[in-house]
Coordinates of C-alpha atoms in Angstrom, one line a residue:
M14 CA 39.0 -130.3 25.4
I15 CA 42.2 -128.3 26.0
S16 CA 41.9 -126.5 29.3
L17 CA 42.3 -122.8 29.8
F18 CA 45.7 -123.2 31.5
K19 CA 47.0 -125.7 28.9
T20 CA 46.1 -123.2 26.2
R21 CA 47.8 -120.5 28.3
K22 CA 51.0 -122.6 28.6
R23 CA 51.2 -123.1 24.9
Y24 CA 50.6 -119.4 24.4
I25 CA 53.4 -118.4 26.8
S26 CA 55.8 -120.8 25.2
L27 CA 55.1 -119.4 21.7
L28 CA 55.3 -115.8 23.0
A29 CA 58.7 -116.5 24.7
S30 CA 60.1 -117.9 21.5
V31 CA 58.9 -114.8 19.6
L32 CA 60.4 -112.5 22.2
L33 CA 63.7 -114.3 22.1
C34 CA 64.0 -114.1 18.3
T35 CA 63.0 -110.4 18.3
A36 CA 65.5 -109.6 21.0
M37 CA 68.3 -111.4 19.1
L38 CA 67.5 -109.5 15.9
A39 CA 67.4 -106.3 17.8
A40 CA 70.7 -107.0 19.4
C41 CA 72.2 -107.4 15.9
G42 CA 70.6 -104.2 14.6
K43 CA 69.4 -101.3 16.8
N44 CA 71.8 -101.5 19.7
E45 CA 74.8 -100.4 17.6
N46 CA 72.9 -97.3 16.6
Q47 CA 71.9 -96.5 20.2
M48 CA 75.6 -96.3 21.2
V49 CA 76.2 -93.3 18.8
S50 CA 76.6 -90.1 20.8
V51 CA 74.3 -87.4 19.5
K52 CA 75.0 -83.7 20.2
G53 CA 72.3 -81.1 20.7
E54 CA 72.5 -77.3 21.0
G55 CA 75.7 -76.0 22.6
G56 CA 77.4 -79.4 22.0
E57 CA 75.6 -81.1 24.9
A58 CA 75.0 -84.8 24.4
I59 CA 71.4 -85.7 23.9
K60 CA 70.2 -88.1 26.6
Q61 CA 66.9 -89.5 25.6
I62 CA 64.6 -92.0 27.2
T63 CA 61.5 -93.8 25.9
V64 CA 58.6 -94.8 28.0
I65 CA 55.5 -96.8 26.9
R66 CA 52.3 -96.6 28.8
N67 CA 49.5 -99.1 28.5
F68 CA 46.6 -96.6 28.0
K69 CA 46.3 -94.1 25.2
T70 CA 45.0 -90.5 25.4
A71 CA 43.6 -88.3 22.8
S72 CA 44.2 -85.1 24.7
L73 CA 46.7 -83.6 27.1
D74 CA 44.1 -81.4 28.8
P75 CA 45.6 -81.7 32.4
H76 CA 42.1 -81.4 33.9
N77 CA 40.8 -84.4 32.1
S78 CA 43.9 -86.6 31.7
W79 CA 46.3 -88.1 34.2
E80 CA 49.0 -88.6 31.6
T81 CA 50.0 -85.0 31.6
L82 CA 51.1 -85.2 35.2
R83 CA 52.7 -88.6 34.7
A84 CA 54.7 -87.2 31.8
G85 CA 56.2 -84.4 33.9
I86 CA 54.5 -81.6 32.1
V87 CA 52.4 -80.3 35.1
E88 CA 52.4 -80.4 38.8
T89 CA 50.0 -80.1 41.7
L90 CA 50.0 -78.1 44.9
V91 CA 50.4 -81.2 47.0
R92 CA 51.9 -84.6 46.2
M93 CA 52.5 -87.9 47.9
D94 CA 55.9 -89.3 48.9
E95 CA 57.1 -92.9 48.8
K96 CA 55.3 -93.5 52.1
L97 CA 52.0 -92.2 50.6
E98 CA 52.1 -89.2 53.0
L99 CA 51.3 -85.7 51.8
K100 CA 54.2 -83.6 50.8
A101 CA 54.6 -80.0 49.7
W102 CA 55.1 -79.4 46.0
L103 CA 53.9 -76.2 44.4
A104 CA 52.5 -75.2 47.8
T105 CA 55.0 -75.0 50.6
K106 CA 52.4 -75.1 53.4
W107 CA 48.7 -75.1 54.1
E108 CA 46.5 -74.7 57.1
A109 CA 42.8 -74.8 58.0
I110 CA 41.5 -71.5 59.2
D111 CA 38.1 -72.9 60.0
D112 CA 35.8 -75.7 58.9
V113 CA 35.5 -74.3 55.3
T114 CA 38.5 -72.0 54.9
W115 CA 42.0 -73.1 53.9
L116 CA 45.1 -71.0 53.3
F117 CA 47.8 -72.3 50.9
T118 CA 51.2 -70.6 50.5
I119 CA 52.4 -70.9 46.9
R120 CA 56.1 -71.7 46.3
E121 CA 58.2 -68.7 45.3
G122 CA 60.6 -68.8 42.4
V123 CA 58.5 -71.2 40.2
T124 CA 57.8 -70.3 36.5
F125 CA 55.7 -71.8 33.9
Q126 CA 57.4 -73.3 30.8
D127 CA 56.8 -70.0 28.9
G128 CA 58.8 -68.2 31.6
T129 CA 55.9 -66.4 33.3
P130 CA 55.9 -66.6 37.2
L131 CA 53.6 -68.8 39.3
D132 CA 51.7 -67.0 42.0
A133 CA 48.4 -67.4 43.9
A134 CA 46.4 -65.6 41.1
A135 CA 47.7 -68.1 38.5
V136 CA 46.8 -71.0 40.7
K137 CA 43.3 -69.5 41.3
A138 CA 42.8 -69.1 37.5
S139 CA 43.9 -72.7 36.9
F140 CA 41.5 -74.0 39.5
E141 CA 38.7 -72.0 38.0
R142 CA 39.5 -73.4 34.6
G143 CA 39.7 -76.9 36.0
I144 CA 36.4 -76.8 37.8
A145 CA 34.7 -75.6 34.6
A146 CA 36.4 -78.2 32.5
S147 CA 36.0 -81.2 34.8
Q148 CA 33.0 -82.3 36.8
V149 CA 35.2 -84.8 38.5
L150 CA 37.5 -82.0 39.8
A151 CA 34.6 -79.8 40.7
G152 CA 33.0 -82.5 42.8
S153 CA 36.2 -83.5 44.6
L154 CA 37.3 -79.9 45.5
K155 CA 33.9 -78.4 46.5
I156 CA 35.3 -74.9 46.1
E157 CA 32.8 -72.1 46.8
A158 CA 35.2 -69.2 46.4
M159 CA 38.9 -68.3 46.2
E160 CA 41.0 -65.2 47.1
A161 CA 44.5 -64.6 45.8
D162 CA 47.0 -62.3 47.5
G163 CA 50.6 -62.5 46.3
N164 CA 51.7 -66.0 47.1
E165 CA 48.8 -66.8 49.4
L166 CA 45.7 -68.5 48.2
K167 CA 42.6 -68.7 50.3
I168 CA 40.1 -71.4 49.4
I169 CA 36.6 -71.5 50.8
T170 CA 34.7 -74.7 50.3
S171 CA 30.9 -75.2 50.0
E172 CA 30.9 -77.5 53.1
P173 CA 33.4 -78.8 55.7
H174 CA 36.1 -80.5 53.6
P175 CA 38.9 -81.8 55.9
S176 CA 40.4 -83.9 53.1
L177 CA 40.9 -81.0 50.7
P178 CA 44.8 -81.2 50.8
S179 CA 44.7 -84.9 49.8
E180 CA 42.2 -84.1 47.0
L181 CA 44.7 -81.6 45.6
V182 CA 47.0 -84.6 44.9
N183 CA 44.5 -85.5 42.1
P184 CA 46.2 -85.1 38.7
Y185 CA 43.1 -83.2 37.6
A186 CA 44.1 -80.5 40.1
S187 CA 47.3 -79.9 38.1
V188 CA 48.3 -76.2 37.7
I189 CA 48.5 -74.8 34.2
S190 CA 49.0 -71.4 32.7
V191 CA 45.6 -70.0 31.8
A192 CA 47.2 -67.0 30.2
A193 CA 49.0 -69.4 27.8
E194 CA 45.7 -71.1 27.0
E195 CA 44.1 -67.7 26.2
G196 CA 46.9 -67.0 23.8
L197 CA 47.0 -70.4 22.1
G198 CA 43.3 -71.3 22.2
T199 CA 41.9 -74.3 24.1
E200 CA 42.3 -76.8 21.2
A201 CA 46.0 -76.0 20.6
F202 CA 46.6 -75.8 24.4
N203 CA 45.3 -79.2 25.0
L204 CA 47.8 -80.5 22.5
A205 CA 50.7 -78.7 24.2
P206 CA 49.7 -77.5 27.7
V207 CA 52.0 -75.1 29.6
G208 CA 52.7 -76.2 33.1
T209 CA 55.5 -75.9 35.7
G210 CA 57.0 -79.5 35.3
P211 CA 60.5 -80.4 34.3
F212 CA 59.5 -81.2 30.7
Q213 CA 57.5 -79.4 28.1
V214 CA 55.8 -80.6 25.0
V215 CA 57.5 -80.5 21.6
K216 CA 54.9 -82.5 19.7
F217 CA 51.9 -84.6 20.6
T218 CA 50.4 -87.2 18.3
P219 CA 47.0 -88.1 19.9
N220 CA 46.9 -91.7 21.1
I221 CA 50.4 -92.4 19.8
E222 CA 53.1 -90.4 21.6
V223 CA 54.3 -87.2 23.2
E224 CA 57.7 -85.8 22.4
L225 CA 59.1 -83.9 25.4
K226 CA 62.1 -81.7 25.9
R227 CA 63.7 -80.6 29.2
Y228 CA 62.6 -77.2 30.6
D229 CA 65.8 -75.7 31.7
G230 CA 64.1 -73.2 34.0
Y231 CA 62.5 -75.9 36.2
W232 CA 62.4 -74.7 39.8
D233 CA 63.6 -77.9 41.4
G234 CA 66.7 -78.3 39.3
K235 CA 67.3 -79.1 35.6
A236 CA 66.3 -82.6 34.6
K237 CA 69.1 -85.1 34.0
V238 CA 67.8 -86.2 30.6
N239 CA 67.0 -83.7 28.0
S240 CA 64.6 -85.6 25.7
V241 CA 61.7 -88.0 26.4
V242 CA 59.5 -90.0 24.0
Y243 CA 56.4 -90.9 26.0
K244 CA 54.4 -93.5 24.0
F245 CA 51.0 -95.2 24.3
N246 CA 50.2 -98.8 23.2
E247 CA 47.4 -100.9 24.6
D248 CA 48.8 -104.2 23.1
S249 CA 50.7 -105.8 26.0
N250 CA 52.7 -108.1 23.8
V251 CA 53.9 -105.2 21.6
R252 CA 55.0 -103.4 24.8
A253 CA 57.0 -106.4 25.9
L254 CA 58.6 -106.8 22.5
A255 CA 59.5 -103.1 22.5
L256 CA 61.3 -103.5 25.8
Q257 CA 63.2 -106.7 24.7
S258 CA 64.2 -105.1 21.4
N259 CA 65.6 -102.0 23.1
E260 CA 63.0 -99.8 21.5
A261 CA 61.8 -98.6 24.9
D262 CA 63.5 -98.1 28.3
I263 CA 60.5 -98.2 30.6
V264 CA 57.4 -100.2 29.8
Y265 CA 54.3 -100.3 32.0
S266 CA 52.1 -103.3 32.6
V267 CA 54.1 -106.0 30.9
P268 CA 52.3 -109.4 30.9
A269 CA 53.1 -111.5 33.9
E270 CA 53.9 -114.4 31.6
T271 CA 56.8 -112.4 30.0
V272 CA 58.6 -111.6 33.2
S273 CA 60.8 -114.7 33.3
S274 CA 62.0 -114.2 29.7
I275 CA 62.6 -110.5 30.2
E276 CA 64.7 -111.2 33.3
K277 CA 66.9 -113.6 31.3
D278 CA 68.3 -110.6 29.5
N279 CA 71.2 -109.2 31.5
N280 CA 70.3 -105.7 30.2
L281 CA 66.8 -105.7 31.5
H282 CA 64.9 -106.2 34.8
V283 CA 61.3 -106.1 36.0
E284 CA 59.9 -104.1 38.9
S285 CA 56.9 -105.9 40.4
I286 CA 55.6 -104.0 43.4
A287 CA 52.5 -104.1 45.4
G288 CA 50.3 -101.4 44.1
L289 CA 47.1 -99.5 45.1
R290 CA 45.0 -101.1 42.4
V291 CA 42.3 -103.7 42.4
H292 CA 40.9 -105.9 39.6
F293 CA 37.2 -106.6 40.0
L294 CA 33.9 -107.4 38.4
L295 CA 31.4 -104.5 37.9
Y296 CA 27.8 -105.5 37.7
N297 CA 25.2 -103.7 35.7
Q298 CA 22.5 -103.2 38.2
Q299 CA 20.4 -101.3 35.7
K300 CA 19.4 -104.7 34.5
P301 CA 16.8 -106.7 36.5
L302 CA 18.9 -109.9 36.5
M303 CA 21.9 -108.1 38.0
Q304 CA 19.7 -106.5 40.6
N305 CA 19.1 -109.9 42.1
I306 CA 21.6 -110.3 44.9
K307 CA 21.5 -114.1 44.7
V308 CA 22.7 -113.9 41.1
R309 CA 25.5 -111.6 42.0
K310 CA 26.5 -113.8 44.9
A311 CA 26.5 -116.8 42.7
I312 CA 28.9 -115.2 40.3
D313 CA 31.0 -114.0 43.1
L314 CA 31.3 -117.7 44.4
L315 CA 32.6 -118.8 41.0
L316 CA 35.7 -116.6 41.3
N317 CA 38.8 -118.6 42.2
R318 CA 40.8 -115.7 43.6
E319 CA 43.7 -117.9 44.7
S320 CA 44.0 -119.3 41.1
V321 CA 43.9 -115.8 39.6
A322 CA 46.8 -114.7 41.8
R323 CA 48.8 -117.9 41.3
D324 CA 48.0 -119.0 37.7
I325 CA 47.1 -115.8 35.9
M326 CA 49.2 -113.2 37.8
L327 CA 52.0 -115.8 38.3
G328 CA 52.5 -114.6 41.8
N329 CA 52.4 -110.9 40.9
G330 CA 49.3 -110.2 42.9
T331 CA 47.4 -111.0 46.0
P332 CA 43.8 -112.4 46.3
A333 CA 41.4 -109.5 47.2
N334 CA 38.9 -109.3 50.1
G335 CA 37.6 -105.8 49.2
P336 CA 38.4 -102.7 47.2
F337 CA 41.4 -101.8 49.4
N338 CA 44.5 -103.9 50.0
S339 CA 44.3 -105.5 53.4
S340 CA 47.7 -104.2 54.2
L341 CA 46.3 -100.6 54.3
P342 CA 45.0 -99.3 57.6
F343 CA 41.5 -99.0 56.2
G344 CA 41.6 -102.3 54.3
S345 CA 39.2 -105.2 55.2
K346 CA 40.5 -107.8 57.6
E347 CA 38.0 -110.4 56.5
A348 CA 39.1 -113.7 55.0
V349 CA 39.3 -113.9 51.2
R350 CA 36.1 -115.6 49.8
E351 CA 36.7 -119.1 48.5
A352 CA 35.2 -120.4 45.3
D353 CA 32.2 -122.7 45.8
S354 CA 30.5 -123.8 42.6
A355 CA 27.9 -126.0 44.4
A356 CA 26.9 -123.0 46.6
A357 CA 26.7 -120.8 43.5
Q358 CA 24.4 -123.3 41.7
K359 CA 22.2 -123.5 44.8
L360 CA 21.8 -119.7 44.9
L361 CA 20.8 -119.6 41.3
M362 CA 18.1 -122.2 41.9
E363 CA 16.9 -120.1 44.9
A364 CA 16.7 -117.3 42.4
G365 CA 14.3 -119.3 40.2
F366 CA 16.6 -121.0 37.8
T367 CA 16.6 -124.8 37.0
L368 CA 18.8 -127.1 35.1
N369 CA 17.4 -128.1 31.7
R370 CA 18.1 -131.4 29.9
A371 CA 21.1 -129.8 28.3
G372 CA 22.6 -129.0 31.7
K373 CA 22.0 -125.3 31.2
M374 CA 20.4 -122.9 33.8
E375 CA 17.2 -121.6 32.6
S376 CA 14.1 -119.6 33.8
D377 CA 10.8 -119.3 32.0
G378 CA 12.3 -121.3 29.2
K379 CA 15.2 -119.0 28.6
E380 CA 18.8 -120.1 29.3
L381 CA 21.0 -117.9 31.6
N382 CA 23.2 -116.0 29.2
L383 CA 25.5 -113.2 30.5
E384 CA 27.3 -110.6 28.5
L385 CA 30.8 -109.9 29.9
A386 CA 33.0 -107.1 28.5
T387 CA 36.7 -106.9 29.0
Y388 CA 39.6 -104.8 27.5
S389 CA 43.1 -105.6 26.4
A390 CA 45.1 -102.8 27.9
R391 CA 45.4 -105.0 31.1
P392 CA 46.0 -108.4 29.6
E393 CA 45.2 -110.3 32.8
L394 CA 41.6 -109.1 32.7
S395 CA 40.9 -111.1 29.6
L396 CA 42.3 -114.2 31.2
I397 CA 40.2 -113.6 34.3
A398 CA 37.1 -113.3 32.0
Q399 CA 38.0 -116.7 30.3
L400 CA 38.5 -118.4 33.7
L401 CA 35.1 -117.2 34.9
Q402 CA 33.5 -118.2 31.6
S403 CA 35.0 -121.7 32.0
D404 CA 33.9 -122.2 35.6
A405 CA 30.4 -120.7 34.9
A406 CA 29.9 -123.2 32.1
K407 CA 30.4 -126.1 34.6
I408 CA 27.2 -125.1 36.4
G409 CA 25.2 -124.2 33.3
I410 CA 25.8 -120.5 32.8
N411 CA 26.6 -119.2 29.3
I412 CA 29.0 -116.2 29.4
H413 CA 29.7 -114.4 26.1
I414 CA 32.9 -112.4 26.2
S415 CA 33.5 -109.2 24.1
T416 CA 36.6 -107.1 24.1
V417 CA 36.0 -103.4 24.0
E418 CA 38.4 -100.5 23.4
N419 CA 37.3 -98.1 26.1
A420 CA 35.6 -99.7 29.1
D421 CA 34.4 -96.4 30.6
T422 CA 32.8 -95.3 27.4
Y423 CA 31.3 -98.8 26.9
I424 CA 29.8 -98.9 30.4
R425 CA 28.1 -95.5 30.0
E426 CA 26.9 -95.9 26.4
N427 CA 26.0 -99.6 26.1
K428 CA 23.4 -100.8 28.5
Q429 CA 23.2 -104.4 27.3
W430 CA 26.2 -105.7 29.3
D431 CA 25.9 -107.6 32.5
I432 CA 29.4 -107.7 33.8
V433 CA 32.7 -105.9 33.1
T434 CA 36.1 -106.9 34.2
Y435 CA 37.4 -103.6 35.6
S436 CA 40.5 -102.2 37.3
N437 CA 40.9 -99.1 39.4
L438 CA 43.5 -97.4 41.5
S439 CA 41.2 -97.7 44.6
A440 CA 43.5 -95.8 47.0
P441 CA 45.7 -93.6 44.7
R442 CA 46.1 -91.0 47.4
G443 CA 46.6 -93.4 50.2
D444 CA 43.0 -93.0 51.4
G445 CA 39.7 -94.8 50.7
G446 CA 37.7 -91.7 50.1
Y447 CA 38.6 -91.3 46.4
F448 CA 37.2 -94.7 45.4
L449 CA 34.1 -94.7 47.6
N450 CA 33.1 -91.2 46.3
A451 CA 34.0 -91.9 42.7
A452 CA 32.6 -95.5 42.3
L453 CA 29.8 -95.7 44.8
M454 CA 28.3 -92.3 45.3
P455 CA 25.6 -90.7 43.1
G456 CA 27.3 -88.7 40.4
G457 CA 30.7 -90.3 41.0
S458 CA 33.0 -90.2 38.0
L459 CA 33.4 -94.1 38.2
N460 CA 29.7 -94.8 38.9
G461 CA 28.7 -95.4 35.3
T462 CA 25.6 -97.4 36.3
H463 CA 24.3 -94.7 38.6
Y464 CA 24.2 -97.0 41.6
E465 CA 22.8 -95.7 44.9
N466 CA 22.8 -97.2 48.3
S467 CA 21.6 -95.2 51.4
S468 CA 23.8 -97.0 53.8
I469 CA 26.9 -96.3 51.7
I470 CA 25.9 -92.7 51.2
E471 CA 25.6 -92.2 55.0
A472 CA 29.0 -93.8 55.7
V473 CA 30.8 -91.9 53.0
N474 CA 29.2 -88.6 54.1
K475 CA 30.6 -89.2 57.6
L476 CA 34.0 -90.1 56.0
N477 CA 34.0 -86.9 54.0
A478 CA 33.3 -84.8 57.1
T479 CA 36.3 -85.9 59.2
N480 CA 40.1 -85.7 59.0
D481 CA 40.7 -87.9 61.9
L482 CA 42.6 -91.0 60.6
A483 CA 41.0 -93.5 62.9
S484 CA 37.5 -92.2 62.2
R485 CA 38.2 -92.2 58.4
A486 CA 39.4 -95.8 58.6
H487 CA 36.2 -96.7 60.6
F488 CA 33.8 -95.1 58.2
T489 CA 35.7 -96.5 55.2
Q490 CA 35.4 -100.0 56.6
E491 CA 31.7 -99.4 57.4
A492 CA 31.0 -98.5 53.7
V493 CA 33.1 -101.5 52.5
K494 CA 31.1 -103.9 54.7
V495 CA 27.9 -102.8 52.8
V496 CA 29.7 -103.2 49.5
M497 CA 30.8 -106.7 50.3
D498 CA 27.5 -107.8 51.9
E499 CA 25.5 -106.5 48.9
V500 CA 28.1 -107.8 46.4
I501 CA 27.9 -104.5 44.6
H502 CA 31.3 -105.4 43.0
S503 CA 33.3 -108.6 43.2
Y504 CA 36.9 -107.9 44.1
I505 CA 39.3 -110.4 42.7
V506 CA 43.0 -109.6 43.0
Y507 CA 45.3 -106.8 44.0
P508 CA 47.7 -106.8 41.1
N509 CA 51.3 -105.8 41.4
L510 CA 52.5 -103.0 39.2
I511 CA 54.7 -104.8 36.7
V512 CA 57.1 -102.5 34.9
G513 CA 59.9 -103.6 32.6
V514 CA 63.0 -101.5 32.8
N515 CA 66.3 -101.3 30.8
N516 CA 69.3 -101.3 33.2
R517 CA 70.6 -98.1 31.6
V518 CA 67.8 -96.3 33.5
T519 CA 69.0 -94.8 36.8
G520 CA 67.5 -92.6 39.5
W521 CA 64.0 -94.1 39.0
K522 CA 61.6 -96.5 40.6
P523 CA 57.9 -96.9 39.8
G524 CA 55.6 -95.7 42.6
P525 CA 52.5 -97.6 43.7
E526 CA 50.3 -94.5 43.2
E527 CA 51.2 -94.6 39.4
Y528 CA 51.3 -90.8 39.3
Y529 CA 54.9 -89.6 39.1
I530 CA 56.7 -91.2 36.1
I531 CA 58.8 -88.6 34.3
T532 CA 60.8 -86.6 36.9
N533 CA 63.9 -84.4 36.9
Q534 CA 65.8 -87.2 38.7
L535 CA 65.2 -89.8 35.9
D536 CA 68.5 -90.6 34.1
V537 CA 70.2 -93.0 31.8
K538 CA 73.8 -94.3 31.7

């Protein structure tokens, strides 16, 4: 029987050949056309850049899609810098008046893309709209009331909320023109929202692409390129081919196995940076089988994290020991769990399973069959699923793999699954609070199985009530210990953010937070 990795090797070899042929054909064709200088209005040369993202979106509603911020259409009051520290953006400063009252000073001289000025009243209206449109935003901001006076916005929260400024980094907290929405209607507005960013929408084809043009009235200086094509494609091989054929300048999440062939092209390079994401197994604890901690521990012991980082990520990742990268101040310092199939088999037997004559685990005459769902937008997840399937078979577990289009929808609407290979930005704002609240608290936006644990709730409530960094790290680690002990999830690898880039791109680097992609500094030679 051909092993998983022999099959993978043949696949990589075939893919590399296809990529090389495609790149050669493209070099003979499209490149000549790309050298033609095109003039726009006023005789200015059109400088266009094409970006391909690995997830599609059917709406540009900024309060329910991160892509609107990533595409440079909208902005937030507060952002993160390259050190993952809070930085002023549409707000120039903020201060806590008391435990529940904050005062934000809105930047002067900013206009929306329709030319209307930004002030505190406009921000207030945007937040009111966002809270009504997004339960996620409402839950994270906890706003009880707001008062706008010129360029000063007072926010009163329903409870002490020391991490409010960092929550305002959330793309769902982007500021839009409510007046423009009232004029266009919500349906039309969500196809072409009006924000304060350096680029505005020309045309949006849902799930396909957004055509953007530069907003010359941008408050932080006119963008260096004047046209952007922001595409969506969930097929990783198609994305890699688009980069090598010069159909795209920046391509997110290229497969690890294509990195070496991409870098053989002198016109291309790959940015592989440690990110804030974790790949993990999500267990459906609404099913009695997955409520059994011995079953979850057994599956966890089948995960060869070192092999995933080495053989699947090809070195573009680090074995995981929890939801947060161990290099972060609040990350776990425990050793990475090693694979142990014998111990996994023993746990299953303690859980009431026995090996039948066919070498299969069974209980009450029924073989142990698990339904595992994965998705193709992150190609390594399918390979992780196959590796787990192969190792589980060795101790008598049958795993059936299905590929779904939208994992979040599948998790919430289909209750027959046992395991999902999943991926999240666990610390997108440089803090553990986002993931713990979203994935492990009742009502959390990522808690599709409605999991509840009193010890986690207690630790996270303490985390939410303090702004002291040392205390936040302590309570984060306290919650993570429960998650790890109970094997609520099985964390596998911290993947690098792998982005393919054409060397004509200048003034740009991918950030680990994956928020700020299209900026006014992005340029092409």
